[in-house]
Amino acid sequence: MAESDLSLPEIRTFNAVVLAGNFTRAAQRLSVSQPAVTAQMRKLESRFEGPLLERVGNGLRLTELGQRLYRLTAQFSELDQSVQALITPGEGARLEEIRIATASPLVFMPLIARFAQAYPDVALNLHTATTDECHQVLANREVDIGLFPMHWEDRRLSRLAYRDHDLIAIVPLNHPLAGLSSLSLHQLEGESLIFSRRYSYTQQLLDSLVQQAGLALNSTILIDSRTDICEAVAHDLGIGFAFRGDIPAEGRYAVVPIQEASAAVTEHVVWLKGRSDLPEVRCFVDLTMQVLGESQASCFR
C-alpha cells in the first residue's frame, strides 16, 4: 500500500471521532483504547498538509479540510454498516444513535417522541435550523433524517409527505384584525410587522407573496425564533407570521389565515436515497409510514 493510501482503521477512527465529538467517546464507540484512537488520528493527519480537527471547548470541530474528507469517508461508513448488517443481521440492525435535523420542531415532535418510545435505548441527537440549513446538513451526511418542507426537487433525496399547514398571521388580541376569519396582505399596509430572518422559508414565502401582490411591506423588527415572535406579538409589538403548526396554540394572540397563501405547505420526512438501507434511516421511515397509516385509518372510522 502506498504511503498516501488511507487504511480502513484510519477511516473508521476518523468517522467515529466526527460522530462522537471527542476521542474518548470515539474509543467507546469502537471498543478500543483512547491512545489507539489518538495514534490512528495522528497517522491520518500526517498524510495531509493541514489539520482535520480543531478543539472547541471540550469537543472537536472539523476544519474545512476535515469536512471535505468526511463527505467522502462517510460513504464508506454507510457501506461498512450495510455489509455488517448482511454478515450479522441481528447485530447490524442494532441502533445506537439517530441524528435528526428539523425546521419544524412543533410539527414533528409527536413523531420524534413516538420514535423515542419505540427505541428507548437509541441516543437522539436533534438539531433545529432553517429549511435550507436542514437540507444542507442532510446532503452532507451530518444527519440521518431531515424533517422540513422540501419544496424543490433533489434527485439525491427521498421524502414522505407528513403534514400540510398554511401560512398565517399572528395578531395581537386587541388588534382590529384579530377577529377576522382571514385577511389579505393589502390589509397589512401601514401596520407594525414582525419579520423573521430572510433565509427562513417562512420569510421567503411571505416575501414572494408580497411581491406578487405588488406591495412593499416592511418591518423594523426582525426576530429569529418563532417562540420569540409569538411573545413579541403577545406584547403588542406588531403582527408576525408563521406556518400554523409551527407555533403553540395559546390564548395570548390570534391566528388569522392569509388569503394570498392559498396553497398549503407540506412538511416532509427526508433522507438520502443512498442511505435507505441503514438501520437508523430504515427504522425512522418505517415508523413514519406506520404513523401515517394509523392517521389515515382513523379518518375512516
PDB file of C-alpha atoms in Angstrom:
ATOM      1  CA  MET A   1       0.000   0.000   0.000  1.00  0.00           C
ATOM      2  CA  ALA A   2       1.342   3.445  -0.915  1.00  0.00           C
ATOM      3  CA  GLU A   3       2.135   5.770   1.973  1.00  0.00           C
ATOM      4  CA  SER A   4      -0.651   8.146   0.907  1.00  0.00           C
ATOM      5  CA  ASP A   5      -3.331   5.418   0.904  1.00  0.00           C
ATOM      6  CA  LEU A   6      -5.780   5.574   3.820  1.00  0.00           C
ATOM      7  CA  SER A   7      -6.289   2.377   5.796  1.00  0.00           C
ATOM      8  CA  LEU A   8      -9.693   1.109   6.899  1.00  0.00           C
ATOM      9  CA  PRO A   9      -8.836   1.555  10.627  1.00  0.00           C
ATOM     10  CA  GLU A  10      -7.939   5.199   9.946  1.00  0.00           C
ATOM     11  CA  ILE A  11     -11.227   5.831   8.156  1.00  0.00           C
ATOM     12  CA  ARG A  12     -13.251   4.076  10.858  1.00  0.00           C
ATOM     13  CA  THR A  13     -11.453   6.053  13.569  1.00  0.00           C
ATOM     14  CA  PHE A  14     -11.899   9.379  11.799  1.00  0.00           C
ATOM     15  CA  ASN A  15     -15.620   8.790  11.252  1.00  0.00           C
ATOM     16  CA  ALA A  16     -16.070   7.684  14.859  1.00  0.00           C
ATOM     17  CA  VAL A  17     -14.352  10.837  16.149  1.00  0.00           C
ATOM     18  CA  VAL A  18     -16.545  13.043  13.946  1.00  0.00           C
ATOM     19  CA  LEU A  19     -19.745  11.333  15.105  1.00  0.00           C
ATOM     20  CA  ALA A  20     -18.743  11.094  18.775  1.00  0.00           C
ATOM     21  CA  GLY A  21     -17.327  14.611  19.085  1.00  0.00           C
ATOM     22  CA  ASN A  22     -14.195  13.631  21.024  1.00  0.00           C
ATOM     23  CA  PHE A  23     -11.579  10.885  21.304  1.00  0.00           C
ATOM     24  CA  THR A  24     -12.959   9.331  24.496  1.00  0.00           C
ATOM     25  CA  ARG A  25     -16.446   8.664  23.140  1.00  0.00           C
ATOM     26  CA  ALA A  26     -14.949   7.571  19.802  1.00  0.00           C
ATOM     27  CA  ALA A  27     -12.865   4.959  21.639  1.00  0.00           C
ATOM     28  CA  GLN A  28     -16.012   3.703  23.393  1.00  0.00           C
ATOM     29  CA  ARG A  29     -17.850   3.543  20.078  1.00  0.00           C
ATOM     30  CA  LEU A  30     -15.028   1.497  18.523  1.00  0.00           C
ATOM     31  CA  SER A  31     -14.374  -0.619  21.654  1.00  0.00           C
ATOM     32  CA  VAL A  32     -10.692   0.349  21.661  1.00  0.00           C
ATOM     33  CA  SER A  33      -8.468   2.413  23.962  1.00  0.00           C
ATOM     34  CA  GLN A  34      -8.236   6.209  23.685  1.00  0.00           C
ATOM     35  CA  PRO A  35      -4.459   6.034  22.924  1.00  0.00           C
ATOM     36  CA  ALA A  36      -5.331   3.769  19.973  1.00  0.00           C
ATOM     37  CA  VAL A  37      -7.723   6.410  18.631  1.00  0.00           C
ATOM     38  CA  THR A  38      -5.106   9.130  19.152  1.00  0.00           C
ATOM     39  CA  ALA A  39      -2.483   7.084  17.302  1.00  0.00           C
ATOM     40  CA  GLN A  40      -4.766   6.452  14.337  1.00  0.00           C
ATOM     41  CA  MET A  41      -5.714  10.126  14.108  1.00  0.00           C
ATOM     42  CA  ARG A  42      -2.070  11.235  14.230  1.00  0.00           C
ATOM     43  CA  LYS A  43      -1.237   8.786  11.452  1.00  0.00           C
ATOM     44  CA  LEU A  44      -4.202  10.011   9.401  1.00  0.00           C
ATOM     45  CA  GLU A  45      -3.442  13.717   9.846  1.00  0.00           C
ATOM     46  CA  SER A  46       0.217  13.178   8.916  1.00  0.00           C
ATOM     47  CA  ARG A  47      -0.973  12.437   5.373  1.00  0.00           C
ATOM     48  CA  PHE A  48      -2.486  15.903   4.955  1.00  0.00           C
ATOM     49  CA  GLU A  49      -0.953  19.361   4.748  1.00  0.00           C
ATOM     50  CA  GLY A  50      -3.322  20.819   7.326  1.00  0.00           C
ATOM     51  CA  PRO A  51      -5.271  19.736  10.421  1.00  0.00           C
ATOM     52  CA  LEU A  52      -8.546  17.855  10.071  1.00  0.00           C
ATOM     53  CA  LEU A  53      -9.901  18.783  13.503  1.00  0.00           C
ATOM     54  CA  GLU A  54      -9.716  21.744  15.842  1.00  0.00           C
ATOM     55  CA  ARG A  55     -10.564  21.899  19.535  1.00  0.00           C
ATOM     56  CA  VAL A  56     -13.648  23.864  20.599  1.00  0.00           C
ATOM     57  CA  GLY A  57     -14.265  23.899  24.347  1.00  0.00           C
ATOM     58  CA  ASN A  58     -14.434  20.267  25.465  1.00  0.00           C
ATOM     59  CA  GLY A  59     -15.111  18.950  21.975  1.00  0.00           C
ATOM     60  CA  LEU A  60     -13.775  18.880  18.445  1.00  0.00           C
ATOM     61  CA  ARG A  61     -14.846  20.556  15.220  1.00  0.00           C
ATOM     62  CA  LEU A  62     -13.967  19.697  11.637  1.00  0.00           C
ATOM     63  CA  THR A  63     -11.802  22.115   9.718  1.00  0.00           C
ATOM     64  CA  GLU A  64     -12.717  22.854   6.113  1.00  0.00           C
ATOM     65  CA  LEU A  65     -10.263  20.137   5.046  1.00  0.00           C
ATOM     66  CA  GLY A  66     -11.819  17.751   7.567  1.00  0.00           C
ATOM     67  CA  GLN A  67     -15.308  18.494   6.235  1.00  0.00           C
ATOM     68  CA  ARG A  68     -14.193  17.659   2.711  1.00  0.00           C
ATOM     69  CA  LEU A  69     -12.666  14.385   3.883  1.00  0.00           C
ATOM     70  CA  TYR A  70     -15.738  13.433   5.913  1.00  0.00           C
ATOM     71  CA  ARG A  71     -18.058  13.931   2.938  1.00  0.00           C
ATOM     72  CA  LEU A  72     -16.028  11.182   1.252  1.00  0.00           C
ATOM     73  CA  THR A  73     -15.390   8.833   4.178  1.00  0.00           C
ATOM     74  CA  ALA A  74     -18.980   8.978   5.462  1.00  0.00           C
ATOM     75  CA  GLN A  75     -19.986   6.982   2.405  1.00  0.00           C
ATOM     76  CA  PHE A  76     -17.561   4.234   3.477  1.00  0.00           C
ATOM     77  CA  SER A  77     -19.069   4.231   6.958  1.00  0.00           C
ATOM     78  CA  GLU A  78     -22.510   3.628   5.453  1.00  0.00           C
ATOM     79  CA  LEU A  79     -21.142   0.831   3.267  1.00  0.00           C
ATOM     80  CA  ASP A  80     -19.389  -0.683   6.272  1.00  0.00           C
ATOM     81  CA  GLN A  81     -22.624  -0.703   8.280  1.00  0.00           C
ATOM     82  CA  SER A  82     -24.597  -2.237   5.414  1.00  0.00           C
ATOM     83  CA  VAL A  83     -22.034  -5.007   4.973  1.00  0.00           C
ATOM     84  CA  GLN A  84     -22.029  -5.722   8.711  1.00  0.00           C
ATOM     85  CA  ALA A  85     -25.827  -5.942   8.626  1.00  0.00           C
ATOM     86  CA  LEU A  86     -25.562  -8.621   5.928  1.00  0.00           C
ATOM     87  CA  ILE A  87     -22.881 -10.575   7.796  1.00  0.00           C
ATOM     88  CA  THR A  88     -24.614 -10.475  11.183  1.00  0.00           C
ATOM     89  CA  PRO A  89     -28.235  -9.383  10.675  1.00  0.00           C
ATOM     90  CA  GLY A  90     -29.086  -9.289  14.355  1.00  0.00           C
ATOM     91  CA  GLU A  91     -26.094  -7.146  15.231  1.00  0.00           C
ATOM     92  CA  GLY A  92     -26.224  -4.966  12.119  1.00  0.00           C
ATOM     93  CA  ALA A  93     -29.786  -3.861  12.801  1.00  0.00           C
ATOM     94  CA  ARG A  94     -28.912  -2.565  16.271  1.00  0.00           C
ATOM     95  CA  LEU A  95     -29.297   1.192  16.620  1.00  0.00           C
ATOM     96  CA  GLU A  96     -27.099   3.310  18.864  1.00  0.00           C
ATOM     97  CA  GLU A  97     -27.839   6.871  17.738  1.00  0.00           C
ATOM     98  CA  ILE A  98     -30.013   8.771  15.298  1.00  0.00           C
ATOM     99  CA  ARG A  99     -29.254  12.302  14.129  1.00  0.00           C
ATOM    100  CA  ILE A 100     -32.218  14.422  13.080  1.00  0.00           C
ATOM    101  CA  ALA A 101     -32.402  17.961  11.689  1.00  0.00           C
ATOM    102  CA  THR A 102     -35.753  19.749  11.716  1.00  0.00           C
ATOM    103  CA  ALA A 103     -37.036  23.151  10.683  1.00  0.00           C
ATOM    104  CA  SER A 104     -40.421  22.468  12.312  1.00  0.00           C
ATOM    105  CA  PRO A 105     -39.905  21.029  15.804  1.00  0.00           C
ATOM    106  CA  LEU A 106     -43.507  21.517  16.970  1.00  0.00           C
ATOM    107  CA  VAL A 107     -44.899  19.754  13.909  1.00  0.00           C
ATOM    108  CA  PHE A 108     -42.593  16.770  14.213  1.00  0.00           C
ATOM    109  CA  MET A 109     -42.192  16.449  17.982  1.00  0.00           C
ATOM    110  CA  PRO A 110     -45.012  13.861  18.275  1.00  0.00           C
ATOM    111  CA  LEU A 111     -43.274  11.715  15.632  1.00  0.00           C
ATOM    112  CA  ILE A 112     -39.889  12.138  17.326  1.00  0.00           C
ATOM    113  CA  ALA A 113     -41.439  11.204  20.678  1.00  0.00           C
ATOM    114  CA  ARG A 114     -43.029   8.135  19.093  1.00  0.00           C
ATOM    115  CA  PHE A 115     -39.612   7.067  17.792  1.00  0.00           C
ATOM    116  CA  ALA A 116     -38.036   7.596  21.221  1.00  0.00           C
ATOM    117  CA  GLN A 117     -40.726   5.420  22.797  1.00  0.00           C
ATOM    118  CA  ALA A 118     -40.208   2.676  20.210  1.00  0.00           C
ATOM    119  CA  TYR A 119     -36.389   2.781  20.574  1.00  0.00           C
ATOM    120  CA  PRO A 120     -35.696   3.885  24.180  1.00  0.00           C
ATOM    121  CA  ASP A 121     -32.033   2.804  24.066  1.00  0.00           C
ATOM    122  CA  VAL A 122     -31.184   4.869  20.974  1.00  0.00           C
ATOM    123  CA  ALA A 123     -29.463   8.207  21.604  1.00  0.00           C
ATOM    124  CA  LEU A 124     -31.373  11.064  19.966  1.00  0.00           C
ATOM    125  CA  ASN A 125     -29.370  13.961  18.538  1.00  0.00           C
ATOM    126  CA  LEU A 126     -31.806  16.698  17.470  1.00  0.00           C
ATOM    127  CA  HIS A 127     -30.669  19.766  15.525  1.00  0.00           C
ATOM    128  CA  THR A 128     -33.080  22.659  14.804  1.00  0.00           C
ATOM    129  CA  ALA A 129     -32.335  25.001  11.914  1.00  0.00           C
ATOM    130  CA  THR A 130     -33.890  26.664   8.870  1.00  0.00           C
ATOM    131  CA  THR A 131     -35.193  24.584   5.973  1.00  0.00           C
ATOM    132  CA  ASP A 132     -32.146  25.370   3.824  1.00  0.00           C
ATOM    133  CA  GLU A 133     -29.771  24.531   6.671  1.00  0.00           C
ATOM    134  CA  CYS A 134     -31.545  21.208   7.302  1.00  0.00           C
ATOM    135  CA  HIS A 135     -31.248  20.351   3.612  1.00  0.00           C
ATOM    136  CA  GLN A 136     -27.535  21.165   3.662  1.00  0.00           C
ATOM    137  CA  VAL A 137     -26.610  19.060   6.701  1.00  0.00           C
ATOM    138  CA  LEU A 138     -28.677  16.169   5.348  1.00  0.00           C
ATOM    139  CA  ALA A 139     -26.949  16.343   1.965  1.00  0.00           C
ATOM    140  CA  ASN A 140     -23.567  16.471   3.740  1.00  0.00           C
ATOM    141  CA  ARG A 141     -24.456  13.329   5.741  1.00  0.00           C
ATOM    142  CA  GLU A 142     -24.164  15.231   9.017  1.00  0.00           C
ATOM    143  CA  VAL A 143     -27.628  13.936   9.990  1.00  0.00           C
ATOM    144  CA  ASP A 144     -29.599  10.794   9.153  1.00  0.00           C
ATOM    145  CA  ILE A 145     -33.090  12.248   8.789  1.00  0.00           C
ATOM    146  CA  GLY A 146     -34.383  15.687   7.786  1.00  0.00           C
ATOM    147  CA  LEU A 147     -37.792  16.981   8.865  1.00  0.00           C
ATOM    148  CA  PHE A 148     -38.701  20.068   6.855  1.00  0.00           C
ATOM    149  CA  PRO A 149     -40.909  21.338   3.995  1.00  0.00           C
ATOM    150  CA  MET A 150     -38.993  20.151   0.944  1.00  0.00           C
ATOM    151  CA  HIS A 151     -40.418  22.441  -1.735  1.00  0.00           C
ATOM    152  CA  TRP A 152     -37.901  21.678  -4.503  1.00  0.00           C
ATOM    153  CA  GLU A 153     -36.562  18.647  -6.352  1.00  0.00           C
ATOM    154  CA  ASP A 154     -33.331  16.905  -5.363  1.00  0.00           C
ATOM    155  CA  ARG A 155     -32.677  13.550  -7.033  1.00  0.00           C
ATOM    156  CA  ARG A 156     -30.374  12.511  -4.194  1.00  0.00           C
ATOM    157  CA  LEU A 157     -33.220  12.548  -1.698  1.00  0.00           C
ATOM    158  CA  SER A 158     -36.330  10.538  -0.921  1.00  0.00           C
ATOM    159  CA  ARG A 159     -39.234  12.019   1.003  1.00  0.00           C
ATOM    160  CA  LEU A 160     -42.540  11.217   2.667  1.00  0.00           C
ATOM    161  CA  ALA A 161     -45.293  13.831   2.966  1.00  0.00           C
ATOM    162  CA  TYR A 162     -46.131  14.119   6.656  1.00  0.00           C
ATOM    163  CA  ARG A 163     -48.453  17.093   7.228  1.00  0.00           C
ATOM    164  CA  ASP A 164     -49.917  20.121   5.439  1.00  0.00           C
ATOM    165  CA  HIS A 165     -50.386  23.524   7.006  1.00  0.00           C
ATOM    166  CA  ASP A 166     -50.836  27.117   5.853  1.00  0.00           C
ATOM    167  CA  LEU A 167     -49.161  30.483   6.358  1.00  0.00           C
ATOM    168  CA  ILE A 168     -50.928  32.566   8.976  1.00  0.00           C
ATOM    169  CA  ALA A 169     -50.641  35.987  10.577  1.00  0.00           C
ATOM    170  CA  ILE A 170     -50.097  36.142  14.345  1.00  0.00           C
ATOM    171  CA  VAL A 171     -52.131  39.107  15.552  1.00  0.00           C
ATOM    172  CA  PRO A 172     -52.379  40.803  18.973  1.00  0.00           C
ATOM    173  CA  LEU A 173     -55.724  40.056  20.636  1.00  0.00           C
ATOM    174  CA  ASN A 174     -56.659  43.745  20.894  1.00  0.00           C
ATOM    175  CA  HIS A 175     -55.975  44.428  17.184  1.00  0.00           C
ATOM    176  CA  PRO A 176     -58.958  45.093  14.849  1.00  0.00           C
ATOM    177  CA  LEU A 177     -57.744  42.301  12.505  1.00  0.00           C
ATOM    178  CA  ALA A 178     -57.767  39.699  15.286  1.00  0.00           C
ATOM    179  CA  GLY A 179     -61.442  38.826  14.851  1.00  0.00           C
ATOM    180  CA  LEU A 180     -61.285  38.170  11.094  1.00  0.00           C
ATOM    181  CA  SER A 181     -61.668  34.671   9.619  1.00  0.00           C
ATOM    182  CA  SER A 182     -58.939  35.599   7.100  1.00  0.00           C
ATOM    183  CA  LEU A 183     -57.057  38.677   5.955  1.00  0.00           C
ATOM    184  CA  SER A 184     -55.398  39.996   2.822  1.00  0.00           C
ATOM    185  CA  LEU A 185     -51.828  41.236   2.707  1.00  0.00           C
ATOM    186  CA  HIS A 186     -53.261  44.541   1.475  1.00  0.00           C
ATOM    187  CA  GLN A 187     -54.823  44.995   4.920  1.00  0.00           C
ATOM    188  CA  LEU A 188     -51.352  44.948   6.460  1.00  0.00           C
ATOM    189  CA  GLU A 189     -50.123  48.108   4.732  1.00  0.00           C
ATOM    190  CA  GLY A 190     -49.154  50.651   7.374  1.00  0.00           C
ATOM    191  CA  GLU A 191     -49.246  48.069  10.169  1.00  0.00           C
ATOM    192  CA  SER A 192     -46.350  47.339  12.504  1.00  0.00           C
ATOM    193  CA  LEU A 193     -44.971  43.996  11.263  1.00  0.00           C
ATOM    194  CA  ILE A 194     -42.512  41.480  12.699  1.00  0.00           C
ATOM    195  CA  PHE A 195     -40.361  39.589  10.184  1.00  0.00           C
ATOM    196  CA  SER A 196     -38.147  36.556  10.684  1.00  0.00           C
ATOM    197  CA  ARG A 197     -34.682  36.065   9.256  1.00  0.00           C
ATOM    198  CA  ARG A 198     -34.557  36.388   5.473  1.00  0.00           C
ATOM    199  CA  TYR A 199     -33.228  32.900   4.850  1.00  0.00           C
ATOM    200  CA  SER A 200     -36.099  31.171   6.688  1.00  0.00           C
ATOM    201  CA  TYR A 201     -38.667  29.509   4.428  1.00  0.00           C
ATOM    202  CA  THR A 202     -41.481  31.369   6.218  1.00  0.00           C
ATOM    203  CA  GLN A 203     -39.971  34.725   5.316  1.00  0.00           C
ATOM    204  CA  GLN A 204     -39.061  33.624   1.792  1.00  0.00           C
ATOM    205  CA  LEU A 205     -42.670  32.609   1.105  1.00  0.00           C
ATOM    206  CA  LEU A 206     -44.031  35.789   2.676  1.00  0.00           C
ATOM    207  CA  ASP A 207     -41.673  37.956   0.597  1.00  0.00           C
ATOM    208  CA  SER A 208     -42.756  36.114  -2.554  1.00  0.00           C
ATOM    209  CA  LEU A 209     -46.460  36.648  -1.795  1.00  0.00           C
ATOM    210  CA  VAL A 210     -45.884  40.321  -1.010  1.00  0.00           C
ATOM    211  CA  GLN A 211     -44.026  40.791  -4.295  1.00  0.00           C
ATOM    212  CA  GLN A 212     -46.777  39.008  -6.277  1.00  0.00           C
ATOM    213  CA  ALA A 213     -49.353  41.292  -4.662  1.00  0.00           C
ATOM    214  CA  GLY A 214     -47.358  44.356  -5.744  1.00  0.00           C
ATOM    215  CA  LEU A 215     -46.925  45.528  -2.171  1.00  0.00           C
ATOM    216  CA  ALA A 216     -43.980  46.954  -0.264  1.00  0.00           C
ATOM    217  CA  LEU A 217     -44.470  45.683   3.264  1.00  0.00           C
ATOM    218  CA  ASN A 218     -41.532  46.427   5.542  1.00  0.00           C
ATOM    219  CA  SER A 219     -40.585  45.792   9.131  1.00  0.00           C
ATOM    220  CA  THR A 220     -38.292  47.409  11.673  1.00  0.00           C
ATOM    221  CA  ILE A 221     -38.470  44.348  13.940  1.00  0.00           C
ATOM    222  CA  LEU A 222     -36.547  41.195  12.962  1.00  0.00           C
ATOM    223  CA  ILE A 223     -36.719  38.139  15.259  1.00  0.00           C
ATOM    224  CA  ASP A 224     -35.222  34.700  14.571  1.00  0.00           C
ATOM    225  CA  SER A 225     -37.184  32.464  16.929  1.00  0.00           C
ATOM    226  CA  ARG A 226     -40.861  31.637  16.320  1.00  0.00           C
ATOM    227  CA  THR A 227     -41.396  31.461  20.067  1.00  0.00           C
ATOM    228  CA  ASP A 228     -39.942  34.951  20.465  1.00  0.00           C
ATOM    229  CA  ILE A 229     -42.098  36.240  17.594  1.00  0.00           C
ATOM    230  CA  CYS A 230     -45.197  34.961  19.403  1.00  0.00           C
ATOM    231  CA  GLU A 231     -44.011  36.591  22.613  1.00  0.00           C
ATOM    232  CA  ALA A 232     -43.463  39.894  20.800  1.00  0.00           C
ATOM    233  CA  VAL A 233     -46.976  39.716  19.314  1.00  0.00           C
ATOM    234  CA  ALA A 234     -48.446  38.946  22.740  1.00  0.00           C
ATOM    235  CA  HIS A 235     -46.764  42.119  23.999  1.00  0.00           C
ATOM    236  CA  ASP A 236     -48.351  44.121  21.167  1.00  0.00           C
ATOM    237  CA  LEU A 237     -45.136  44.838  19.248  1.00  0.00           C
ATOM    238  CA  GLY A 238     -46.762  44.044  15.927  1.00  0.00           C
ATOM    239  CA  ILE A 239     -48.093  41.319  13.632  1.00  0.00           C
ATOM    240  CA  GLY A 240     -45.915  38.272  12.982  1.00  0.00           C
ATOM    241  CA  PHE A 241     -46.041  35.358  10.543  1.00  0.00           C
ATOM    242  CA  ALA A 242     -45.580  31.593  10.740  1.00  0.00           C
ATOM    243  CA  PHE A 243     -46.909  28.299   9.454  1.00  0.00           C
ATOM    244  CA  ARG A 244     -49.889  27.218  11.515  1.00  0.00           C
ATOM    245  CA  GLY A 245     -48.321  24.103  13.026  1.00  0.00           C
ATOM    246  CA  ASP A 246     -45.093  25.864  13.990  1.00  0.00           C
ATOM    247  CA  ILE A 247     -46.491  27.941  16.854  1.00  0.00           C
ATOM    248  CA  PRO A 248     -48.083  26.852  20.135  1.00  0.00           C
ATOM    249  CA  ALA A 249     -51.850  27.157  20.458  1.00  0.00           C
ATOM    250  CA  GLU A 250     -52.180  29.836  23.117  1.00  0.00           C
ATOM    251  CA  GLY A 251     -54.817  32.376  24.093  1.00  0.00           C
ATOM    252  CA  ARG A 252     -52.481  35.374  24.111  1.00  0.00           C
ATOM    253  CA  TYR A 253     -52.683  36.080  20.377  1.00  0.00           C
ATOM    254  CA  ALA A 254     -54.992  35.446  17.444  1.00  0.00           C
ATOM    255  CA  VAL A 255     -54.163  33.282  14.427  1.00  0.00           C
ATOM    256  CA  VAL A 256     -55.583  34.546  11.110  1.00  0.00           C
ATOM    257  CA  PRO A 257     -55.109  32.802   7.715  1.00  0.00           C
ATOM    258  CA  ILE A 258     -53.636  34.865   4.871  1.00  0.00           C
ATOM    259  CA  GLN A 259     -55.813  34.861   1.756  1.00  0.00           C
ATOM    260  CA  GLU A 260     -52.922  35.075  -0.689  1.00  0.00           C
ATOM    261  CA  ALA A 261     -51.337  31.948   0.808  1.00  0.00           C
ATOM    262  CA  SER A 262     -53.953  29.687  -0.741  1.00  0.00           C
ATOM    263  CA  ALA A 263     -51.710  26.632  -1.215  1.00  0.00           C
ATOM    264  CA  ALA A 264     -50.792  24.621   1.869  1.00  0.00           C
ATOM    265  CA  VAL A 265     -47.160  23.890   2.665  1.00  0.00           C
ATOM    266  CA  THR A 266     -46.243  20.212   3.046  1.00  0.00           C
ATOM    267  CA  GLU A 267     -43.833  19.064   5.740  1.00  0.00           C
ATOM    268  CA  HIS A 268     -41.703  16.055   4.753  1.00  0.00           C
ATOM    269  CA  VAL A 269     -39.599  13.315   6.275  1.00  0.00           C
ATOM    270  CA  VAL A 270     -36.468  13.355   4.084  1.00  0.00           C
ATOM    271  CA  TRP A 271     -33.428  11.084   3.700  1.00  0.00           C
ATOM    272  CA  LEU A 272     -30.644  10.344   1.245  1.00  0.00           C
ATOM    273  CA  LYS A 273     -31.594   7.594  -1.212  1.00  0.00           C
ATOM    274  CA  GLY A 274     -28.149   6.047  -0.895  1.00  0.00           C
ATOM    275  CA  ARG A 275     -28.660   5.614   2.857  1.00  0.00           C
ATOM    276  CA  SER A 276     -32.098   3.979   2.700  1.00  0.00           C
ATOM    277  CA  ASP A 277     -30.798   0.603   3.936  1.00  0.00           C
ATOM    278  CA  LEU A 278     -29.085   1.966   7.044  1.00  0.00           C
ATOM    279  CA  PRO A 279     -30.860   0.931  10.265  1.00  0.00           C
ATOM    280  CA  GLU A 280     -31.343   4.464  11.580  1.00  0.00           C
ATOM    281  CA  VAL A 281     -32.939   5.608   8.320  1.00  0.00           C
ATOM    282  CA  ARG A 282     -34.977   2.464   7.712  1.00  0.00           C
ATOM    283  CA  CYS A 283     -36.373   2.362  11.264  1.00  0.00           C
ATOM    284  CA  PHE A 284     -37.421   6.020  11.266  1.00  0.00           C
ATOM    285  CA  VAL A 285     -39.023   5.809   7.812  1.00  0.00           C
ATOM    286  CA  ASP A 286     -40.839   2.577   8.717  1.00  0.00           C
ATOM    287  CA  LEU A 287     -42.179   4.180  11.891  1.00  0.00           C
ATOM    288  CA  THR A 288     -43.309   7.251   9.947  1.00  0.00           C
ATOM    289  CA  MET A 289     -45.217   5.075   7.479  1.00  0.00           C
ATOM    290  CA  GLN A 290     -46.830   3.253  10.405  1.00  0.00           C
ATOM    291  CA  VAL A 291     -47.908   6.559  11.990  1.00  0.00           C
ATOM    292  CA  LEU A 292     -49.251   7.871   8.673  1.00  0.00           C
ATOM    293  CA  GLY A 293     -51.141   4.609   8.159  1.00  0.00           C
ATOM    294  CA  GLU A 294     -52.733   4.912  11.607  1.00  0.00           C
ATOM    295  CA  SER A 295     -53.704   8.507  10.878  1.00  0.00           C
ATOM    296  CA  GLN A 296     -55.362   7.588   7.581  1.00  0.00           C
ATOM    297  CA  ALA A 297     -57.175   4.668   9.189  1.00  0.00           C
ATOM    298  CA  SER A 298     -58.601   6.916  11.909  1.00  0.00           C
ATOM    299  CA  CYS A 299     -60.110   9.193   9.235  1.00  0.00           C
ATOM    300  CA  PHE A 300     -62.310   6.329   8.015  1.00  0.00           C
ATOM    301  CA  ARG A 301     -63.576   5.163  11.390  1.00  0.00           C
TER     302      ARG A 301
END
